[in-house]
mmCIF file of C-alpha atoms and ligand atoms in Angstrom:
data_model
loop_
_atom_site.group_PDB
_atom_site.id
_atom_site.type_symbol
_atom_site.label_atom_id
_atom_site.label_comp_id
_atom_site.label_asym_id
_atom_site.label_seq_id
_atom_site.Cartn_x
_atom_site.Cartn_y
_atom_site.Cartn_z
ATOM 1 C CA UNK A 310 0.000 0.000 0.000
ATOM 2 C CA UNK A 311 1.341 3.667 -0.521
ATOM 3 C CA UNK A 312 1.765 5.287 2.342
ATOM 4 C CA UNK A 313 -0.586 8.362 3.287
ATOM 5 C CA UNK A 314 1.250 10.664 5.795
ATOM 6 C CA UNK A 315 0.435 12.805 8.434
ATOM 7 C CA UNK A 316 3.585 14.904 9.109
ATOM 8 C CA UNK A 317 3.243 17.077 12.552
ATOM 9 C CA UNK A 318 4.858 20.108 11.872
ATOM 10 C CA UNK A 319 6.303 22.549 13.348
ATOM 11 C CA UNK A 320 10.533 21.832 13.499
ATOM 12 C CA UNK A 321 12.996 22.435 10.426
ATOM 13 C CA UNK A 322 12.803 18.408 10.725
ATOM 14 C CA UNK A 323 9.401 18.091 9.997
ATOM 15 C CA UNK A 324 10.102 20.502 6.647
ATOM 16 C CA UNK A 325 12.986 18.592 5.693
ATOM 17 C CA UNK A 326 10.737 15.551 6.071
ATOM 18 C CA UNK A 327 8.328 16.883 4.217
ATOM 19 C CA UNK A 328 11.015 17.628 1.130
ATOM 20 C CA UNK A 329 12.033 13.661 0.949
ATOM 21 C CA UNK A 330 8.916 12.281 1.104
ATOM 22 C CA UNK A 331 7.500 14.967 -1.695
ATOM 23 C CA UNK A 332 10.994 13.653 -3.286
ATOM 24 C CA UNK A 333 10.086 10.328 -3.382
ATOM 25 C CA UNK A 334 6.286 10.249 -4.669
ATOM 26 C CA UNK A 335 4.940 9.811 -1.615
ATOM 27 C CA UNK A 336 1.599 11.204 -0.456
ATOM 28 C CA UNK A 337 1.196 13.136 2.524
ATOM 29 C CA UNK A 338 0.216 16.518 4.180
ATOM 30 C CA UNK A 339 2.330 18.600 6.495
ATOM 31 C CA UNK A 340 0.143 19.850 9.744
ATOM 32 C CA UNK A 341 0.707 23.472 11.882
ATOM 33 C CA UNK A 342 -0.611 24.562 15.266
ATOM 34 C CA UNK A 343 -0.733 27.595 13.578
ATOM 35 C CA UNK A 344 2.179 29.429 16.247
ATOM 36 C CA UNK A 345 3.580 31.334 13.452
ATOM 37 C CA UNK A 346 2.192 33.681 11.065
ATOM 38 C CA UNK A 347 4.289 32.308 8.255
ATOM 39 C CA UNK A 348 5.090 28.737 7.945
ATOM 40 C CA UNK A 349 7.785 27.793 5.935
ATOM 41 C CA UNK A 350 6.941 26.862 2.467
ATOM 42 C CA UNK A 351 6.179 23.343 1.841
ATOM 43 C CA UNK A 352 6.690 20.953 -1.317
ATOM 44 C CA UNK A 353 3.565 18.657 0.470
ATOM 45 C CA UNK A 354 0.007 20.109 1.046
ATOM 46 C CA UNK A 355 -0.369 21.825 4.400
ATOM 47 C CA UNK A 356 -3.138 22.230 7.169
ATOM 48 C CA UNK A 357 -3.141 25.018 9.873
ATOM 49 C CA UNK A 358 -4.981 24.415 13.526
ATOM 50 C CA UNK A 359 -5.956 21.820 15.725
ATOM 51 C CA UNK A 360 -7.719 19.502 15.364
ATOM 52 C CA UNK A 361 -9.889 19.141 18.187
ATOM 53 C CA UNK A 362 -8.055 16.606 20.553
ATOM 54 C CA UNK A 363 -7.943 13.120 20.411
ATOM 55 C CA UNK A 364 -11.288 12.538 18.750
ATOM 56 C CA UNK A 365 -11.049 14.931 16.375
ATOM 57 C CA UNK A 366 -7.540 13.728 15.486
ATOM 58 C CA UNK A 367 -9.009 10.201 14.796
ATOM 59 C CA UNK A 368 -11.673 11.672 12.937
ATOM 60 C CA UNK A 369 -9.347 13.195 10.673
ATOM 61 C CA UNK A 370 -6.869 9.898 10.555
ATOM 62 C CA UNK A 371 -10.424 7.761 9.573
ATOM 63 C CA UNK A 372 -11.855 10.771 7.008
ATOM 64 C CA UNK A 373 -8.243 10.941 5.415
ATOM 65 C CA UNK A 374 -7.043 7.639 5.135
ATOM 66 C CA UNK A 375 -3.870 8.370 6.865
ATOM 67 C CA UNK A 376 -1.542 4.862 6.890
ATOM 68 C CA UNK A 377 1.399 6.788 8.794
ATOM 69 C CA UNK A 378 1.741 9.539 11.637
ATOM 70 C CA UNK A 379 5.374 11.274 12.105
ATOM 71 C CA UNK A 380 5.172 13.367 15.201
ATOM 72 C CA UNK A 381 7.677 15.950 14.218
ATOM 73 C CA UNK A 382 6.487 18.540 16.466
ATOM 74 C CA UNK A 383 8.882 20.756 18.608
ATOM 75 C CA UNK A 384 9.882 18.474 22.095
ATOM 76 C CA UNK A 385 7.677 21.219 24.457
ATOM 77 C CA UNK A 386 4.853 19.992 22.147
ATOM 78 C CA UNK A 387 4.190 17.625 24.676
ATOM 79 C CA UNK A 388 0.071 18.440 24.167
ATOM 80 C CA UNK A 389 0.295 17.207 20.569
ATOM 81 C CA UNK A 390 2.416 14.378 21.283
ATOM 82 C CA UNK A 391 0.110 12.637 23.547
ATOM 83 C CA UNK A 392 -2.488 13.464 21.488
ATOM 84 C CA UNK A 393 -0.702 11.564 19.033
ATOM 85 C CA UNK A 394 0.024 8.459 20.507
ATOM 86 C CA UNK A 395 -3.749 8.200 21.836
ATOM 87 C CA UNK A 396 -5.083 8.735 18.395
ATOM 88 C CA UNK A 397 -3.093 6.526 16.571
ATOM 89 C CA UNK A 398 -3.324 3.605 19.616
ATOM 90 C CA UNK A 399 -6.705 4.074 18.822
ATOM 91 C CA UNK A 400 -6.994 3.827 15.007
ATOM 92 C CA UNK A 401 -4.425 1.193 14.799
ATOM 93 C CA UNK A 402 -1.958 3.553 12.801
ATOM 94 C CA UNK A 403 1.392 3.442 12.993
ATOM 95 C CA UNK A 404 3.661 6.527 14.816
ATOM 96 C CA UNK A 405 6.802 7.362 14.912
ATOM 97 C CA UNK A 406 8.825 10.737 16.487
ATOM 98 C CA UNK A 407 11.180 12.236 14.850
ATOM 99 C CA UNK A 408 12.943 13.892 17.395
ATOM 100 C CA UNK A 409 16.520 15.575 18.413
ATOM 101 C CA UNK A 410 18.580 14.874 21.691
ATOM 102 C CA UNK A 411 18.136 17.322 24.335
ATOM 103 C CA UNK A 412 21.320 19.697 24.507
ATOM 104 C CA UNK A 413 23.932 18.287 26.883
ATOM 105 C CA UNK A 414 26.049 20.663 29.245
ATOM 106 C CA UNK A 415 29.182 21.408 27.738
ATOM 107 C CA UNK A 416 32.732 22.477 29.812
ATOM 108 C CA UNK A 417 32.421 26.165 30.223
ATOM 109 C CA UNK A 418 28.531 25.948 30.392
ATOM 110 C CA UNK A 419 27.159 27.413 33.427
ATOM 111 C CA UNK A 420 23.138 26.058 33.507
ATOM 112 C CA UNK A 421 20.616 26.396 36.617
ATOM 113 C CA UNK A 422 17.761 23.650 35.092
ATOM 114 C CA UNK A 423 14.538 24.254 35.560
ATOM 115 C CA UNK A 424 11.634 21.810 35.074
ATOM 116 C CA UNK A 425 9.449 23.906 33.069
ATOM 117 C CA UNK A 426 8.531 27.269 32.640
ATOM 118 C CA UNK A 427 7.278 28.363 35.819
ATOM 119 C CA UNK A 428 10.782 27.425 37.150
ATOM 120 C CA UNK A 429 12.369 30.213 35.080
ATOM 121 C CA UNK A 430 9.944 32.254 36.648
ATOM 122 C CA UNK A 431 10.608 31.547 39.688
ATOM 123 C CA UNK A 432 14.454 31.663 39.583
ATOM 124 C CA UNK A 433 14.050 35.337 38.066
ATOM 125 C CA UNK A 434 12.669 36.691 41.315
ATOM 126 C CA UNK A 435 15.294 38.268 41.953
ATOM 127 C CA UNK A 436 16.968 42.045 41.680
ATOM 128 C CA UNK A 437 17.212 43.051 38.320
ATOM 129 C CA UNK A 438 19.508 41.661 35.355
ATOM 130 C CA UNK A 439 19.564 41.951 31.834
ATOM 131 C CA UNK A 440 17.928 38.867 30.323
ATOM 132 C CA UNK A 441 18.097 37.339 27.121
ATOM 133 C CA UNK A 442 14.288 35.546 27.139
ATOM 134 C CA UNK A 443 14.122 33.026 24.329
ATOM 135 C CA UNK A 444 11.427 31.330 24.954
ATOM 136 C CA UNK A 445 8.556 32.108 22.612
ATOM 137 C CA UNK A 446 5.857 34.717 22.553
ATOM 138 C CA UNK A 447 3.491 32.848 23.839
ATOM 139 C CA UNK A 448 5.107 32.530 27.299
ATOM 140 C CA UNK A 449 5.975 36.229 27.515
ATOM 141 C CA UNK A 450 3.251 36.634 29.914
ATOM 142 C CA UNK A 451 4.269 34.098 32.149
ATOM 143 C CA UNK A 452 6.942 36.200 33.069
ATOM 144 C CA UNK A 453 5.350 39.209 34.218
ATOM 145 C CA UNK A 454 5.814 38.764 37.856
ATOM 146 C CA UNK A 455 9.390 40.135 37.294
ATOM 147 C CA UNK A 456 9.067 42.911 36.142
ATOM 148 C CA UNK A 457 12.578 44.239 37.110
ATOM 149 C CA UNK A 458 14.782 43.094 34.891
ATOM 150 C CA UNK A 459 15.553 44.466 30.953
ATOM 151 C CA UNK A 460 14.248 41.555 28.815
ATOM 152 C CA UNK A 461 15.909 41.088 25.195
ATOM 153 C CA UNK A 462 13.160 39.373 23.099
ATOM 154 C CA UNK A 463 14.365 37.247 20.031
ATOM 155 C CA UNK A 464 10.889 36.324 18.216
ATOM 156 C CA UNK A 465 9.768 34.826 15.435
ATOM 157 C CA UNK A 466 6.824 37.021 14.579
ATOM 158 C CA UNK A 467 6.085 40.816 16.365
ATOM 159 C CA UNK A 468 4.445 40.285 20.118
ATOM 160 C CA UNK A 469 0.423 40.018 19.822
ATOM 161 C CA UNK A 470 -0.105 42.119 22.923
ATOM 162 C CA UNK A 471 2.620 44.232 24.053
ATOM 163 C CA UNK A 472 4.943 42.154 26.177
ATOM 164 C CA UNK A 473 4.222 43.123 30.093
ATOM 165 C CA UNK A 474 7.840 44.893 31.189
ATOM 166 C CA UNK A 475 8.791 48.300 31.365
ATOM 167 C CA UNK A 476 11.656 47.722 29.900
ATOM 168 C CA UNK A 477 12.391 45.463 26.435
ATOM 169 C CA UNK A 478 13.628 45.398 23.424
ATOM 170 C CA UNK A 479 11.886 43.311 20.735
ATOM 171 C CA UNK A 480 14.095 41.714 17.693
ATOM 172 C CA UNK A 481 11.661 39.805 14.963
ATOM 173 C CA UNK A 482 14.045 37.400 13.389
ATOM 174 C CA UNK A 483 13.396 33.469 12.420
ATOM 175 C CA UNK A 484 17.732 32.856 12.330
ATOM 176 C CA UNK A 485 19.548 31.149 11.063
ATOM 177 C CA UNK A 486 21.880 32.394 14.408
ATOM 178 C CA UNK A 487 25.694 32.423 14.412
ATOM 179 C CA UNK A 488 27.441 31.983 17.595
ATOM 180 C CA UNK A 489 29.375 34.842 16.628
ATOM 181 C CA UNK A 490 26.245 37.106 15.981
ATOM 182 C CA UNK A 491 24.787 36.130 19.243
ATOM 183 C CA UNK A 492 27.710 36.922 21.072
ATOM 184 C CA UNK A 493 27.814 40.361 19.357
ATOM 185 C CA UNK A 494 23.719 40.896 20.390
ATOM 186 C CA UNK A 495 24.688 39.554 23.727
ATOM 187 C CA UNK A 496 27.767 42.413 24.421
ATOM 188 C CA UNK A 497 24.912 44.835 22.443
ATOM 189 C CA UNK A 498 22.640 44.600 25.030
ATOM 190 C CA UNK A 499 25.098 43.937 27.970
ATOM 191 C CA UNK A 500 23.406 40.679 28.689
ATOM 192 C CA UNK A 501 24.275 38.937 32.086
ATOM 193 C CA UNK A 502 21.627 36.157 31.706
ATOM 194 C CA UNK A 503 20.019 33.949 29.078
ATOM 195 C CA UNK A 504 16.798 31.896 29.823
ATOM 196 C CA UNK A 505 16.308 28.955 27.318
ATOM 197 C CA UNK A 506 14.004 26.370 26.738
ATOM 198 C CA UNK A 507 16.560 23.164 25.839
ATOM 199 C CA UNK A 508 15.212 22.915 22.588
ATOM 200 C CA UNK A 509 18.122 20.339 21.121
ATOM 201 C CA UNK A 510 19.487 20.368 17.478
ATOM 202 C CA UNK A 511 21.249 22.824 15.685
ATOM 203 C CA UNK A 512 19.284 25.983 15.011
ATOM 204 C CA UNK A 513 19.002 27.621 18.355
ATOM 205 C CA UNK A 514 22.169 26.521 19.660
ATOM 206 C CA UNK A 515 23.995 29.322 18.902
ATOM 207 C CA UNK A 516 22.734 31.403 21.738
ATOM 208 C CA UNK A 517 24.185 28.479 24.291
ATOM 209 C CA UNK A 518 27.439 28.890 22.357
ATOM 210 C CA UNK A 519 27.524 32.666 22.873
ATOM 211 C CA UNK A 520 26.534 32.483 26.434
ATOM 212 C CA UNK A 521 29.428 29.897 26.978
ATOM 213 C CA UNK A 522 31.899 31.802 25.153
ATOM 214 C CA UNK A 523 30.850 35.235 27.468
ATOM 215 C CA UNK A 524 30.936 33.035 30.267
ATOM 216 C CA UNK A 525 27.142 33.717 30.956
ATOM 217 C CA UNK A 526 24.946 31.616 33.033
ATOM 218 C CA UNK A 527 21.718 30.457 31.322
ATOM 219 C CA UNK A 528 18.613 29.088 33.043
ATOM 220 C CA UNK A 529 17.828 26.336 30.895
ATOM 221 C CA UNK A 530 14.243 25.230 31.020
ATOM 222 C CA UNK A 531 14.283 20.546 30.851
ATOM 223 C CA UNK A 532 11.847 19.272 28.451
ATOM 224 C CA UNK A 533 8.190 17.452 29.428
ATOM 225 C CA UNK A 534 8.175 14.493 29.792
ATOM 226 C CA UNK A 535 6.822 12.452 27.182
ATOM 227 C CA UNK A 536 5.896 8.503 27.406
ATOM 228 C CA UNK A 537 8.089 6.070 25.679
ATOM 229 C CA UNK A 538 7.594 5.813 21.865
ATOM 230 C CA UNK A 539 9.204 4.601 18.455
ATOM 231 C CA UNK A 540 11.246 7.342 17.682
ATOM 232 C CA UNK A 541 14.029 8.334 14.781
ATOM 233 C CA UNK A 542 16.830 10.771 14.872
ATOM 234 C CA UNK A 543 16.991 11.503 11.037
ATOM 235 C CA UNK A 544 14.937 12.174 8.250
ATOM 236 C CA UNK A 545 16.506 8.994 6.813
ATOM 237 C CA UNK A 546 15.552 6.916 9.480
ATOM 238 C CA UNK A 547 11.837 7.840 9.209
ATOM 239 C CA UNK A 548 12.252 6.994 5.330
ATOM 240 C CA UNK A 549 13.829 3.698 6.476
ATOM 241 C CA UNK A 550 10.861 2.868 8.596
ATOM 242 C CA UNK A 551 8.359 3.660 6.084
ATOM 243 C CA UNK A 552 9.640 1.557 3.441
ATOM 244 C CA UNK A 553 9.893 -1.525 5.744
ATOM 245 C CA UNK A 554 6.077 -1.014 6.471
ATOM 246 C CA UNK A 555 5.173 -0.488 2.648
ATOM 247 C CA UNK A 556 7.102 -3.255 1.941
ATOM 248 C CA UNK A 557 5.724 -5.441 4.692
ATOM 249 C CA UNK A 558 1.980 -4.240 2.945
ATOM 250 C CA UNK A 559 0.920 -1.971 6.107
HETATM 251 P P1 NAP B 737 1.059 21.698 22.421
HETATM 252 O O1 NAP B 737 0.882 22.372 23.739
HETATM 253 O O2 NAP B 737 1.590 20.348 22.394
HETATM 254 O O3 NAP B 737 -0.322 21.677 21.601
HETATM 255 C C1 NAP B 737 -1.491 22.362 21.980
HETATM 256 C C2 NAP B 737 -2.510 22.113 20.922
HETATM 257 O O4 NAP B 737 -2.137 22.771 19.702
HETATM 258 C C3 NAP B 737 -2.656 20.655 20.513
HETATM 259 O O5 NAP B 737 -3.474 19.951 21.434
HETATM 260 C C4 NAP B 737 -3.263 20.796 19.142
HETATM 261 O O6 NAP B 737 -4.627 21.201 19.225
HETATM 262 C C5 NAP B 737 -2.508 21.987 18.593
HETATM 263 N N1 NAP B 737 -1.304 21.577 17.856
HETATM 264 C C6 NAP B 737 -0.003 21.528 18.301
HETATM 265 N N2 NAP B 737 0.823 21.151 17.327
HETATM 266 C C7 NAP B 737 0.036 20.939 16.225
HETATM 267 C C8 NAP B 737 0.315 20.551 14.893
HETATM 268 N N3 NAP B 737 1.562 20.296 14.458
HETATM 269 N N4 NAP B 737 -0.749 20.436 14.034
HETATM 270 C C9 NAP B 737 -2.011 20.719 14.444
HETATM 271 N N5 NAP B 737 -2.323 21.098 15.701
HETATM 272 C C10 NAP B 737 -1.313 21.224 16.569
HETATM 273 O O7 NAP B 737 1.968 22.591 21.446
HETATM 274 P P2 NAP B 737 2.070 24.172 21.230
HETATM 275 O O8 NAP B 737 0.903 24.847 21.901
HETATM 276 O O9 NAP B 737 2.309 24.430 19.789
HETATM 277 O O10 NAP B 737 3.408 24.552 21.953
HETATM 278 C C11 NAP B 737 3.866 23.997 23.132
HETATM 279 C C12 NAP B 737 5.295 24.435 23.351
HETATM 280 O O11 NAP B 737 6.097 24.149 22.188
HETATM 281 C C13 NAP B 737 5.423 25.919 23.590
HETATM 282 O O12 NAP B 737 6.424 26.067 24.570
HETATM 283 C C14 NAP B 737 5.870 26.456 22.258
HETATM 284 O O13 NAP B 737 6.614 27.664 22.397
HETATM 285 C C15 NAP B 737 6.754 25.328 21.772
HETATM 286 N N6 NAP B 737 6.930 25.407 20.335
HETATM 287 C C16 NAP B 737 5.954 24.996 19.475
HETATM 288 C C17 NAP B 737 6.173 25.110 18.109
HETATM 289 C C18 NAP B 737 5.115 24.697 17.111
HETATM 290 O O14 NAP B 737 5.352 24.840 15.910
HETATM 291 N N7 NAP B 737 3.949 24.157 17.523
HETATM 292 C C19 NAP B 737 7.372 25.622 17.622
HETATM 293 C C20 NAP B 737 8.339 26.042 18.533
HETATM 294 C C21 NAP B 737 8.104 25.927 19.881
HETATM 295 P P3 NAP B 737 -5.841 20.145 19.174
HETATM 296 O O15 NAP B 737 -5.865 19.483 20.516
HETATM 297 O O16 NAP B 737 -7.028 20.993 18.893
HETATM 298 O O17 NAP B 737 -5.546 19.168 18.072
#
């Protein structure tokens, strides 16, 4: 049978994903929450939204035939992700993650973890720094109860409400980062602190780099925890795994 994908989107994984199975005549549509205001271009149909939990999720598996389901969503997707696995328990179809190792303190690095986001707030109550907040617009107010410190704001798109601090400076920019450029926006700005979410993979690494290289301690924010699942590391390997199921007739 040919496979039918469901890609969950949201990672430069799930577009290069989307590239090699468009590449190799396979049919399948690429799926956004819908966090961004422009979504990469994609060589596969798209879809942008929910879809109404797990029900609605198997709803749309049943109404759309779907044979495969790559979660390929970013690792604080957790939401989606169990969503996911219930869903495709349910309808019997196969799932796989295609995922990226969590970033792994380096010598040099100087990281407080925190288990989620309302850690980072927490360990900002304190007098006021200069922050580096990379953490996504939609947490912004989250951090409101410190109101103290001067937040640098790296975002993909422009804030939907203003963000709730006296003092801020906004940057709109989707990377890529160099190390080099972060370190430069870090001096800039006369950062003492960075607050990340550990994010893995390449593309927002840089700003660990730069914080390493400055000597800066970050407050690095530990994925959720998601249940055990079939996962893959590379675009290959989810390529791998779908021709052994097409090939055993799934
Ligand atoms: P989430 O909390 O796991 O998902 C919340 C709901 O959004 C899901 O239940 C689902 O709605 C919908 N959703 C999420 N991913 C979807 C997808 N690929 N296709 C269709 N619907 C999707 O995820 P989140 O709200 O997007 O973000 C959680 C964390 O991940 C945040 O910290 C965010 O900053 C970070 N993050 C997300 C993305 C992204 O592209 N999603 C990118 C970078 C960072 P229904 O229940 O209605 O189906």
């Amino acid at each position: 049978m040919t496979p039918n994908l469901l890609i969950l989107a949201g990672t430069t994984e799930a577009t290069a994903l989307g590239a090699a199975v468009a590449e190799a005549g396979l049919r399948g549509v690429v799926s956004f929450a819908g966090r961004v205001e422009r979504p990469k271009r994609q060589p596969l149909p798209q879809r942008i939204g929910g879809f109404g939990g797990v029900d609605g999720l198997r709803e749309y598996l049943r109404h759309n035939a779907v044979t495969h389901v790559v979660d390929a969503t970013h690792p604080f997707a957790a939401q989606m992700s169990r969503n996911a696995a219930l869903a495709c328990a349910a309808e019997n179809v196969p799932l796989i993650a295609l995922t990226r190792a969590p970033w792994v303190a380096q010598v040099g690095d100087q990281w407080t973890h925190v288990p989620d986001i309302a850690g980072a707030v927490a360990a900002l109550d304190r007098p006021a720094l200069r922050v580096m907040l990379a953490v996504g617009r939609m947490h912004l107010a989250e951090f409101a109860p410190n109101p103290q410190h001067f937040y640098l704001l790296r975002l993909v798109d422009p804030p939907q409400t203003p963000p709730p601090f006296p003092d801020h400076h906004v940057l709109v920019s989707r990377g890529p980062f160099t190390s080099a450029d972060d370190r430069a926006l870090m001096q800039d700005h006369a950062i003492d602190l960075v607050v990340s979410k550990n994010a893995g993979g390449t593309g927002a690494y840089a700003k660990i780099e730069a914080a390493r290289d400055l000597g800066l301690p970050v407050i690095m924010i530990d994925r959720p925890a998601i249940a055990a699942r079939a996962e893959a590391f590379s675009v290959a390997e989810v390529m791998a795994w779908l021709s052994h199921d097409a090939d055993r007739g799934v």
